[in-house]
mmCIF file of C-alpha atoms and ligand atoms in Angstrom:
data_model
loop_
_atom_site.group_PDB
_atom_site.id
_atom_site.type_symbol
_atom_site.label_atom_id
_atom_site.label_comp_id
_atom_site.label_asym_id
_atom_site.label_seq_id
_atom_site.Cartn_x
_atom_site.Cartn_y
_atom_site.Cartn_z
ATOM 1 C CA UNK A 1 55.807 109.379 53.842
ATOM 2 C CA UNK A 2 55.406 111.720 56.935
ATOM 3 C CA UNK A 3 57.245 115.178 56.667
ATOM 4 C CA UNK A 4 58.717 116.860 60.159
ATOM 5 C CA UNK A 5 56.447 119.778 61.311
ATOM 6 C CA UNK A 6 58.965 122.998 61.740
ATOM 7 C CA UNK A 7 59.543 122.624 65.458
ATOM 8 C CA UNK A 8 60.665 119.238 65.041
ATOM 9 C CA UNK A 9 63.066 120.405 62.472
ATOM 10 C CA UNK A 10 64.283 122.808 64.530
ATOM 11 C CA UNK A 11 64.854 120.218 67.681
ATOM 12 C CA UNK A 12 66.732 117.838 65.266
ATOM 13 C CA UNK A 13 69.125 120.548 64.034
ATOM 14 C CA UNK A 14 69.562 121.665 67.720
ATOM 15 C CA UNK A 15 70.138 117.970 68.860
ATOM 16 C CA UNK A 16 72.899 117.598 66.070
ATOM 17 C CA UNK A 17 74.537 120.760 66.772
ATOM 18 C CA UNK A 18 74.943 119.760 70.614
ATOM 19 C CA UNK A 19 76.124 116.405 69.141
ATOM 20 C CA UNK A 20 78.691 117.510 66.985
ATOM 21 C CA UNK A 21 80.028 120.021 69.413
ATOM 22 C CA UNK A 22 79.996 117.471 72.607
ATOM 23 C CA UNK A 23 82.061 115.109 70.306
ATOM 24 C CA UNK A 24 84.380 117.633 69.542
ATOM 25 C CA UNK A 25 84.858 119.181 73.293
ATOM 26 C CA UNK A 26 85.400 115.331 74.053
ATOM 27 C CA UNK A 27 88.264 115.052 71.289
ATOM 28 C CA UNK A 28 89.795 118.024 72.569
ATOM 29 C CA UNK A 29 89.668 116.991 76.484
ATOM 30 C CA UNK A 30 93.184 115.784 77.470
ATOM 31 C CA UNK A 31 91.349 112.885 79.368
ATOM 32 C CA UNK A 32 90.336 110.895 76.319
ATOM 33 C CA UNK A 33 92.963 109.820 73.606
ATOM 34 C CA UNK A 34 95.337 112.377 72.553
ATOM 35 C CA UNK A 35 95.812 111.714 68.956
ATOM 36 C CA UNK A 36 94.218 113.792 66.337
ATOM 37 C CA UNK A 37 92.561 111.442 64.202
ATOM 38 C CA UNK A 38 89.407 109.884 65.507
ATOM 39 C CA UNK A 39 89.200 106.558 62.953
ATOM 40 C CA UNK A 40 87.784 104.217 65.717
ATOM 41 C CA UNK A 41 91.378 102.583 65.799
ATOM 42 C CA UNK A 42 93.637 103.074 68.570
ATOM 43 C CA UNK A 43 97.406 103.113 68.166
ATOM 44 C CA UNK A 44 99.341 102.455 71.067
ATOM 45 C CA UNK A 45 103.184 103.239 71.401
ATOM 46 C CA UNK A 46 105.163 100.728 73.769
ATOM 47 C CA UNK A 47 108.437 101.071 75.042
ATOM 48 C CA UNK A 48 109.776 97.949 76.548
ATOM 49 C CA UNK A 49 112.926 97.910 79.253
ATOM 50 C CA UNK A 50 114.706 95.271 76.966
ATOM 51 C CA UNK A 51 115.122 91.502 76.966
ATOM 52 C CA UNK A 52 117.247 91.000 80.375
ATOM 53 C CA UNK A 53 115.088 88.095 81.730
ATOM 54 C CA UNK A 54 112.670 84.641 81.198
ATOM 55 C CA UNK A 55 110.047 87.442 82.849
ATOM 56 C CA UNK A 56 110.781 90.342 79.944
ATOM 57 C CA UNK A 57 110.066 87.608 77.097
ATOM 58 C CA UNK A 58 107.035 86.644 78.483
ATOM 59 C CA UNK A 59 106.042 90.122 79.210
ATOM 60 C CA UNK A 60 106.757 90.975 75.606
ATOM 61 C CA UNK A 61 104.781 88.188 74.253
ATOM 62 C CA UNK A 62 101.793 89.059 76.245
ATOM 63 C CA UNK A 63 101.616 92.678 75.060
ATOM 64 C CA UNK A 64 102.251 91.485 71.295
ATOM 65 C CA UNK A 65 99.242 89.073 71.451
ATOM 66 C CA UNK A 66 97.034 91.169 73.511
ATOM 67 C CA UNK A 67 97.116 93.856 71.196
ATOM 68 C CA UNK A 68 96.547 91.862 68.053
ATOM 69 C CA UNK A 69 93.591 90.334 70.020
ATOM 70 C CA UNK A 70 92.320 93.460 71.141
ATOM 71 C CA UNK A 71 92.884 95.007 67.228
ATOM 72 C CA UNK A 72 94.926 97.864 68.558
ATOM 73 C CA UNK A 73 98.024 98.918 66.654
ATOM 74 C CA UNK A 74 101.314 98.482 68.590
ATOM 75 C CA UNK A 75 104.315 100.382 67.833
ATOM 76 C CA UNK A 76 107.100 98.644 70.066
ATOM 77 C CA UNK A 77 110.360 99.729 71.135
ATOM 78 C CA UNK A 78 113.277 97.573 72.860
ATOM 79 C CA UNK A 79 115.076 100.246 75.120
ATOM 80 C CA UNK A 80 118.000 97.900 75.956
ATOM 81 C CA UNK A 81 117.707 98.539 79.570
ATOM 82 C CA UNK A 82 118.656 102.234 78.898
ATOM 83 C CA UNK A 83 116.641 105.256 79.894
ATOM 84 C CA UNK A 84 117.632 107.460 77.252
ATOM 85 C CA UNK A 85 116.448 104.756 74.402
ATOM 86 C CA UNK A 86 112.709 105.271 76.282
ATOM 87 C CA UNK A 87 112.978 108.701 76.360
ATOM 88 C CA UNK A 88 114.023 108.800 72.633
ATOM 89 C CA UNK A 89 111.399 106.173 71.984
ATOM 90 C CA UNK A 90 108.407 108.385 73.649
ATOM 91 C CA UNK A 91 109.125 111.658 72.013
ATOM 92 C CA UNK A 92 109.170 109.606 68.357
ATOM 93 C CA UNK A 93 105.212 108.234 69.694
ATOM 94 C CA UNK A 94 104.355 111.851 70.707
ATOM 95 C CA UNK A 95 105.613 113.263 67.332
ATOM 96 C CA UNK A 96 103.793 110.282 65.626
ATOM 97 C CA UNK A 97 100.669 111.130 67.231
ATOM 98 C CA UNK A 98 99.872 107.747 68.912
ATOM 99 C CA UNK A 99 96.605 107.464 70.863
ATOM 100 C CA UNK A 100 98.207 106.078 73.958
ATOM 101 C CA UNK A 101 101.907 105.524 75.039
ATOM 102 C CA UNK A 102 102.564 102.845 77.601
ATOM 103 C CA UNK A 103 106.085 101.915 79.110
ATOM 104 C CA UNK A 104 107.675 100.194 81.662
ATOM 105 C CA UNK A 105 110.297 102.277 83.221
ATOM 106 C CA UNK A 106 114.039 100.908 83.578
ATOM 107 C CA UNK A 107 114.410 103.219 86.218
ATOM 108 C CA UNK A 108 112.179 105.243 88.584
ATOM 109 C CA UNK A 109 113.409 108.570 88.357
ATOM 110 C CA UNK A 110 114.120 111.208 85.634
ATOM 111 C CA UNK A 111 110.777 110.905 83.815
ATOM 112 C CA UNK A 112 109.052 114.320 84.479
ATOM 113 C CA UNK A 113 110.035 116.472 81.403
ATOM 114 C CA UNK A 114 109.143 113.744 78.977
ATOM 115 C CA UNK A 115 105.742 113.014 80.800
ATOM 116 C CA UNK A 116 104.893 116.648 80.532
ATOM 117 C CA UNK A 117 105.642 116.381 76.919
ATOM 118 C CA UNK A 118 102.957 113.345 76.426
ATOM 119 C CA UNK A 119 100.832 115.579 78.535
ATOM 120 C CA UNK A 120 101.114 118.751 76.840
ATOM 121 C CA UNK A 121 100.485 116.961 73.425
ATOM 122 C CA UNK A 122 97.435 115.286 75.049
ATOM 123 C CA UNK A 123 98.492 111.664 74.749
ATOM 124 C CA UNK A 124 97.501 109.745 77.667
ATOM 125 C CA UNK A 125 100.560 107.237 79.144
ATOM 126 C CA UNK A 126 99.796 104.048 80.951
ATOM 127 C CA UNK A 127 102.760 102.598 83.125
ATOM 128 C CA UNK A 128 102.935 99.210 83.436
ATOM 129 C CA UNK A 129 104.935 96.473 85.227
ATOM 130 C CA UNK A 130 107.456 99.362 86.692
ATOM 131 C CA UNK A 131 106.348 102.852 88.204
ATOM 132 C CA UNK A 132 107.983 106.014 88.274
ATOM 133 C CA UNK A 133 108.706 108.089 91.390
ATOM 134 C CA UNK A 134 107.248 111.665 89.834
ATOM 135 C CA UNK A 135 105.534 113.687 92.314
ATOM 136 C CA UNK A 136 103.056 114.763 89.966
ATOM 137 C CA UNK A 137 100.630 111.740 89.703
ATOM 138 C CA UNK A 138 98.672 113.611 86.386
ATOM 139 C CA UNK A 139 101.759 112.874 84.389
ATOM 140 C CA UNK A 140 100.002 109.051 83.668
ATOM 141 C CA UNK A 141 96.672 107.732 83.977
ATOM 142 C CA UNK A 142 97.346 104.568 85.719
ATOM 143 C CA UNK A 143 100.118 101.916 86.621
ATOM 144 C CA UNK A 144 99.553 98.340 86.208
ATOM 145 C CA UNK A 145 101.701 95.896 87.827
ATOM 146 C CA UNK A 146 102.693 94.214 91.024
ATOM 147 C CA UNK A 147 103.833 95.577 94.566
ATOM 148 C CA UNK A 148 107.379 94.707 94.731
ATOM 149 C CA UNK A 149 107.716 95.780 97.987
ATOM 150 C CA UNK A 150 105.557 93.157 99.004
ATOM 151 C CA UNK A 151 107.112 90.311 97.025
ATOM 152 C CA UNK A 152 110.383 91.108 98.923
ATOM 153 C CA UNK A 153 108.592 90.987 102.006
ATOM 154 C CA UNK A 154 107.026 87.698 101.081
ATOM 155 C CA UNK A 155 110.380 86.091 100.532
ATOM 156 C CA UNK A 156 111.650 87.653 103.652
ATOM 157 C CA UNK A 157 108.582 86.355 105.793
ATOM 158 C CA UNK A 158 109.233 82.831 104.688
ATOM 159 C CA UNK A 159 112.923 82.863 105.563
ATOM 160 C CA UNK A 160 112.040 83.896 108.693
ATOM 161 C CA UNK A 161 109.866 81.199 109.489
ATOM 162 C CA UNK A 162 112.022 78.638 108.182
ATOM 163 C CA UNK A 163 114.930 80.092 110.356
ATOM 164 C CA UNK A 164 112.804 80.523 113.648
ATOM 165 C CA UNK A 165 114.914 78.193 115.391
ATOM 166 C CA UNK A 166 118.561 78.901 114.250
ATOM 167 C CA UNK A 167 120.646 79.958 117.456
ATOM 168 C CA UNK A 168 123.378 81.434 115.575
ATOM 169 C CA UNK A 169 123.802 83.723 112.526
ATOM 170 C CA UNK A 170 122.296 83.051 109.184
ATOM 171 C CA UNK A 171 124.472 84.634 106.383
ATOM 172 C CA UNK A 172 122.354 86.067 103.661
ATOM 173 C CA UNK A 173 123.774 87.367 100.213
ATOM 174 C CA UNK A 174 121.199 89.407 97.783
ATOM 175 C CA UNK A 175 121.558 89.456 94.189
ATOM 176 C CA UNK A 176 119.693 92.827 93.170
ATOM 177 C CA UNK A 177 118.013 93.722 90.003
ATOM 178 C CA UNK A 178 119.098 96.738 87.879
ATOM 179 C CA UNK A 179 120.570 99.582 89.588
ATOM 180 C CA UNK A 180 117.665 102.321 90.164
ATOM 181 C CA UNK A 181 114.756 100.008 88.906
ATOM 182 C CA UNK A 182 111.734 99.926 90.910
ATOM 183 C CA UNK A 183 111.565 96.388 91.404
ATOM 184 C CA UNK A 184 115.320 96.386 92.663
ATOM 185 C CA UNK A 185 114.616 98.979 95.396
ATOM 186 C CA UNK A 186 111.084 97.599 96.490
ATOM 187 C CA UNK A 187 112.076 93.952 96.697
ATOM 188 C CA UNK A 188 115.154 95.240 98.554
ATOM 189 C CA UNK A 189 113.166 97.352 101.251
ATOM 190 C CA UNK A 190 110.242 94.703 101.689
ATOM 191 C CA UNK A 191 112.789 91.953 102.478
ATOM 192 C CA UNK A 192 114.793 93.906 104.832
ATOM 193 C CA UNK A 193 111.838 94.718 106.626
ATOM 194 C CA UNK A 194 110.709 91.191 106.907
ATOM 195 C CA UNK A 195 114.073 89.749 108.053
ATOM 196 C CA UNK A 196 114.337 92.466 111.242
ATOM 197 C CA UNK A 197 111.911 90.418 112.331
ATOM 198 C CA UNK A 198 114.898 88.007 113.316
ATOM 199 C CA UNK A 199 118.422 89.748 114.574
ATOM 200 C CA UNK A 200 120.000 86.391 113.519
ATOM 201 C CA UNK A 201 119.295 87.026 109.852
ATOM 202 C CA UNK A 202 122.112 89.303 108.229
ATOM 203 C CA UNK A 203 122.687 90.267 104.984
ATOM 204 C CA UNK A 204 126.356 89.975 104.568
ATOM 205 C CA UNK A 205 126.897 91.148 101.126
ATOM 206 C CA UNK A 206 124.511 92.767 98.303
ATOM 207 C CA UNK A 207 125.012 93.719 94.874
ATOM 208 C CA UNK A 208 123.482 94.254 91.550
ATOM 209 C CA UNK A 209 123.251 91.372 88.939
ATOM 210 C CA UNK A 210 121.390 93.185 86.859
ATOM 211 C CA UNK A 211 118.621 91.027 86.421
ATOM 212 C CA UNK A 212 120.410 88.817 83.996
ATOM 213 C CA UNK A 213 121.621 84.982 84.318
ATOM 214 C CA UNK A 214 125.242 86.203 83.072
ATOM 215 C CA UNK A 215 125.182 89.123 86.004
ATOM 216 C CA UNK A 216 123.875 86.420 88.642
ATOM 217 C CA UNK A 217 126.634 83.848 87.964
ATOM 218 C CA UNK A 218 129.418 86.355 88.051
ATOM 219 C CA UNK A 219 128.415 88.114 91.053
ATOM 220 C CA UNK A 220 127.707 84.818 92.872
ATOM 221 C CA UNK A 221 131.238 83.742 91.913
ATOM 222 C CA UNK A 222 132.683 86.867 93.866
ATOM 223 C CA UNK A 223 130.363 86.307 96.697
ATOM 224 C CA UNK A 224 131.549 83.065 97.187
ATOM 225 C CA UNK A 225 135.201 83.654 96.963
ATOM 226 C CA UNK A 226 134.682 86.436 99.365
ATOM 227 C CA UNK A 227 132.587 84.571 102.138
ATOM 228 C CA UNK A 228 133.361 81.187 103.282
ATOM 229 C CA UNK A 229 129.784 80.657 105.022
ATOM 230 C CA UNK A 230 127.108 81.814 102.917
ATOM 231 C CA UNK A 231 123.617 80.119 104.241
ATOM 232 C CA UNK A 232 121.004 81.781 102.104
ATOM 233 C CA UNK A 233 120.848 83.517 98.325
ATOM 234 C CA UNK A 234 117.754 85.971 97.962
ATOM 235 C CA UNK A 235 117.960 86.923 94.024
ATOM 236 C CA UNK A 236 115.749 89.620 93.094
ATOM 237 C CA UNK A 237 114.565 87.229 89.746
ATOM 238 C CA UNK A 238 114.755 83.314 88.870
ATOM 239 C CA UNK A 239 117.317 84.452 85.953
ATOM 240 C CA UNK A 240 120.117 85.816 88.528
ATOM 241 C CA UNK A 241 119.121 82.644 90.919
ATOM 242 C CA UNK A 242 119.707 80.270 87.782
ATOM 243 C CA UNK A 243 122.945 82.109 87.120
ATOM 244 C CA UNK A 244 124.279 81.608 90.308
ATOM 245 C CA UNK A 245 123.436 77.976 90.731
ATOM 246 C CA UNK A 246 126.029 77.515 88.195
ATOM 247 C CA UNK A 247 128.403 79.733 90.240
ATOM 248 C CA UNK A 248 127.341 77.306 93.553
ATOM 249 C CA UNK A 249 127.715 74.102 91.898
ATOM 250 C CA UNK A 250 131.194 75.071 90.495
ATOM 251 C CA UNK A 251 132.120 75.884 93.914
ATOM 252 C CA UNK A 252 131.299 72.352 94.785
ATOM 253 C CA UNK A 253 128.266 73.293 96.759
ATOM 254 C CA UNK A 254 124.512 71.768 96.633
ATOM 255 C CA UNK A 255 122.068 74.298 95.815
ATOM 256 C CA UNK A 256 118.974 74.480 97.507
ATOM 257 C CA UNK A 257 120.802 72.139 100.392
ATOM 258 C CA UNK A 258 123.880 74.228 101.161
ATOM 259 C CA UNK A 259 122.882 77.412 100.009
ATOM 260 C CA UNK A 260 119.077 78.122 100.530
ATOM 261 C CA UNK A 261 117.703 79.917 97.592
ATOM 262 C CA UNK A 262 115.159 82.522 97.564
ATOM 263 C CA UNK A 263 113.907 84.324 94.130
ATOM 264 C CA UNK A 264 111.430 85.961 92.508
ATOM 265 C CA UNK A 265 109.144 85.812 89.337
ATOM 266 C CA UNK A 266 108.175 82.088 88.919
ATOM 267 C CA UNK A 267 108.885 81.725 85.138
ATOM 268 C CA UNK A 268 109.296 78.052 84.013
ATOM 269 C CA UNK A 269 113.027 77.434 84.520
ATOM 270 C CA UNK A 270 112.687 79.320 88.025
ATOM 271 C CA UNK A 271 109.895 76.769 88.643
ATOM 272 C CA UNK A 272 111.723 73.833 87.346
ATOM 273 C CA UNK A 273 114.840 74.425 89.754
ATOM 274 C CA UNK A 274 112.206 74.779 92.639
ATOM 275 C CA UNK A 275 110.579 71.718 91.622
ATOM 276 C CA UNK A 276 113.885 69.998 91.166
ATOM 277 C CA UNK A 277 114.694 71.289 94.839
ATOM 278 C CA UNK A 278 117.740 73.627 93.646
ATOM 279 C CA UNK A 279 115.482 76.721 94.458
ATOM 280 C CA UNK A 280 113.563 76.604 97.740
ATOM 281 C CA UNK A 281 111.049 79.202 97.489
ATOM 282 C CA UNK A 282 109.757 81.678 94.701
ATOM 283 C CA UNK A 283 107.607 84.740 95.355
ATOM 284 C CA UNK A 284 105.456 85.231 91.873
ATOM 285 C CA UNK A 285 105.643 87.932 89.926
ATOM 286 C CA UNK A 286 103.243 87.730 86.853
ATOM 287 C CA UNK A 287 104.095 89.088 83.460
ATOM 288 C CA UNK A 288 100.870 88.525 81.962
ATOM 289 C CA UNK A 289 99.961 92.136 81.671
ATOM 290 C CA UNK A 290 98.876 92.301 78.039
ATOM 291 C CA UNK A 291 95.003 92.069 78.175
ATOM 292 C CA UNK A 292 94.744 94.151 81.170
ATOM 293 C CA UNK A 293 97.010 97.063 79.407
ATOM 294 C CA UNK A 294 94.919 96.834 76.206
ATOM 295 C CA UNK A 295 91.554 96.848 78.105
ATOM 296 C CA UNK A 296 93.141 100.034 80.121
ATOM 297 C CA UNK A 297 93.954 101.755 76.474
ATOM 298 C CA UNK A 298 90.558 101.123 75.109
ATOM 299 C CA UNK A 299 88.935 102.936 78.281
ATOM 300 C CA UNK A 300 91.537 105.775 78.498
ATOM 301 C CA UNK A 301 90.841 106.436 74.650
ATOM 302 C CA UNK A 302 87.229 106.860 75.114
ATOM 303 C CA UNK A 303 87.682 109.051 77.831
ATOM 304 C CA UNK A 304 86.546 106.935 80.641
ATOM 305 C CA UNK A 305 87.992 107.131 84.275
ATOM 306 C CA UNK A 306 90.154 104.003 85.233
ATOM 307 C CA UNK A 307 91.449 103.593 88.585
ATOM 308 C CA UNK A 308 95.030 105.305 89.088
ATOM 309 C CA UNK A 309 96.893 101.876 90.548
ATOM 310 C CA UNK A 310 95.868 98.402 89.284
ATOM 311 C CA UNK A 311 97.826 95.702 91.393
ATOM 312 C CA UNK A 312 98.759 92.310 89.781
ATOM 313 C CA UNK A 313 97.193 89.294 91.721
ATOM 314 C CA UNK A 314 100.179 86.797 92.747
ATOM 315 C CA UNK A 315 101.113 83.904 94.990
ATOM 316 C CA UNK A 316 104.123 82.249 96.189
ATOM 317 C CA UNK A 317 105.436 78.813 95.565
ATOM 318 C CA UNK A 318 107.328 76.154 97.602
ATOM 319 C CA UNK A 319 108.762 73.046 96.149
ATOM 320 C CA UNK A 320 105.608 70.760 96.021
ATOM 321 C CA UNK A 321 103.501 73.635 94.735
ATOM 322 C CA UNK A 322 105.846 74.296 92.202
ATOM 323 C CA UNK A 323 105.562 70.152 91.048
ATOM 324 C CA UNK A 324 101.801 71.163 90.796
ATOM 325 C CA UNK A 325 101.827 74.171 88.788
ATOM 326 C CA UNK A 326 104.305 73.219 86.131
ATOM 327 C CA UNK A 327 102.230 70.990 83.763
ATOM 328 C CA UNK A 328 100.118 74.321 83.271
ATOM 329 C CA UNK A 329 102.431 77.213 83.369
ATOM 330 C CA UNK A 330 102.281 79.220 80.206
ATOM 331 C CA UNK A 331 105.605 80.914 80.354
HETATM 332 O O1 LIG B 401 110.012 94.735 86.446
HETATM 333 C C1 LIG B 401 110.144 93.291 86.932
HETATM 334 C C2 LIG B 401 110.919 92.480 86.603
HETATM 335 O O2 LIG B 401 111.725 92.753 85.597
HETATM 336 C C3 LIG B 401 110.964 90.919 86.796
HETATM 337 O O3 LIG B 401 111.212 90.474 88.129
HETATM 338 C C4 LIG B 401 112.678 90.572 86.197
HETATM 339 O O4 LIG B 401 112.689 89.416 85.828
HETATM 340 C C5 LIG B 401 112.436 91.508 85.052
HETATM 341 O O5 LIG B 401 113.753 91.791 84.262
#
């Protein structure tokens, strides 16, 4: 067996010192996974908004399945649509020294303190589905999710096209998502910007239905009582639109005919309503974020650079397109 000469032995010792030093430096860096252990496994703490809609259920399933497929240990918390529950869950994950924290913020504002705590603990944060309005972008690694302003704009542009020959006022009622949530703020903005192209299009009432069927039904009942002429309903998600269908039918009106209905999401029940002619148009918002999220977690833990914004690819559906897409719709 060949033995190493003295200079080779010295070089080998130097190389292993540099390697160990390099690994230690990586472990201390706040760009890599922040947990203290480095056993090659990744633990993710995930705080979900709640279970308010079909979209949310599909999103939760996507995240859980993707974590299992990626071999990532997932700690999951349902915040029941309360910001204080999310802050509590994130603090627990920091204490538990998870490798990555991911969450879908219930509302846009008020995250700086807890995000700073995660950063100080060296735990990277990934935002998924919804973003925050923090000015300090170093508080999170990336934001994976939809462009909600674009979704609202696509809904508005479709309506502008449909009503381009309208000679009189077109009365629109709007069911907003949860107050302060990014998709509620942004979809409202995008829709308003688009319909400004036609002064005949007027939002005569706009109120939150909290992204739920029950909320959509209840608020639509009020809209119908207070407004004798409603031409269009713009609902910020399918579930509120589906709840509103019940109120519209109970009021003796035909959804999709007497009242044009535009929603966002494209979950199966919404797509069925669209295929049946009860809805007229849906702008898609994809909940299938799990696989991309797990991929990002692995990269972030490995200290790799990731883009600061990753936008989900989405489309829109008319009734005919919904009929075609429904048989293969996964959620
Ligand atoms: O943040 C995504 C939105 O939240 C979906 O459009 C809605 O259905 C959900 O509750």
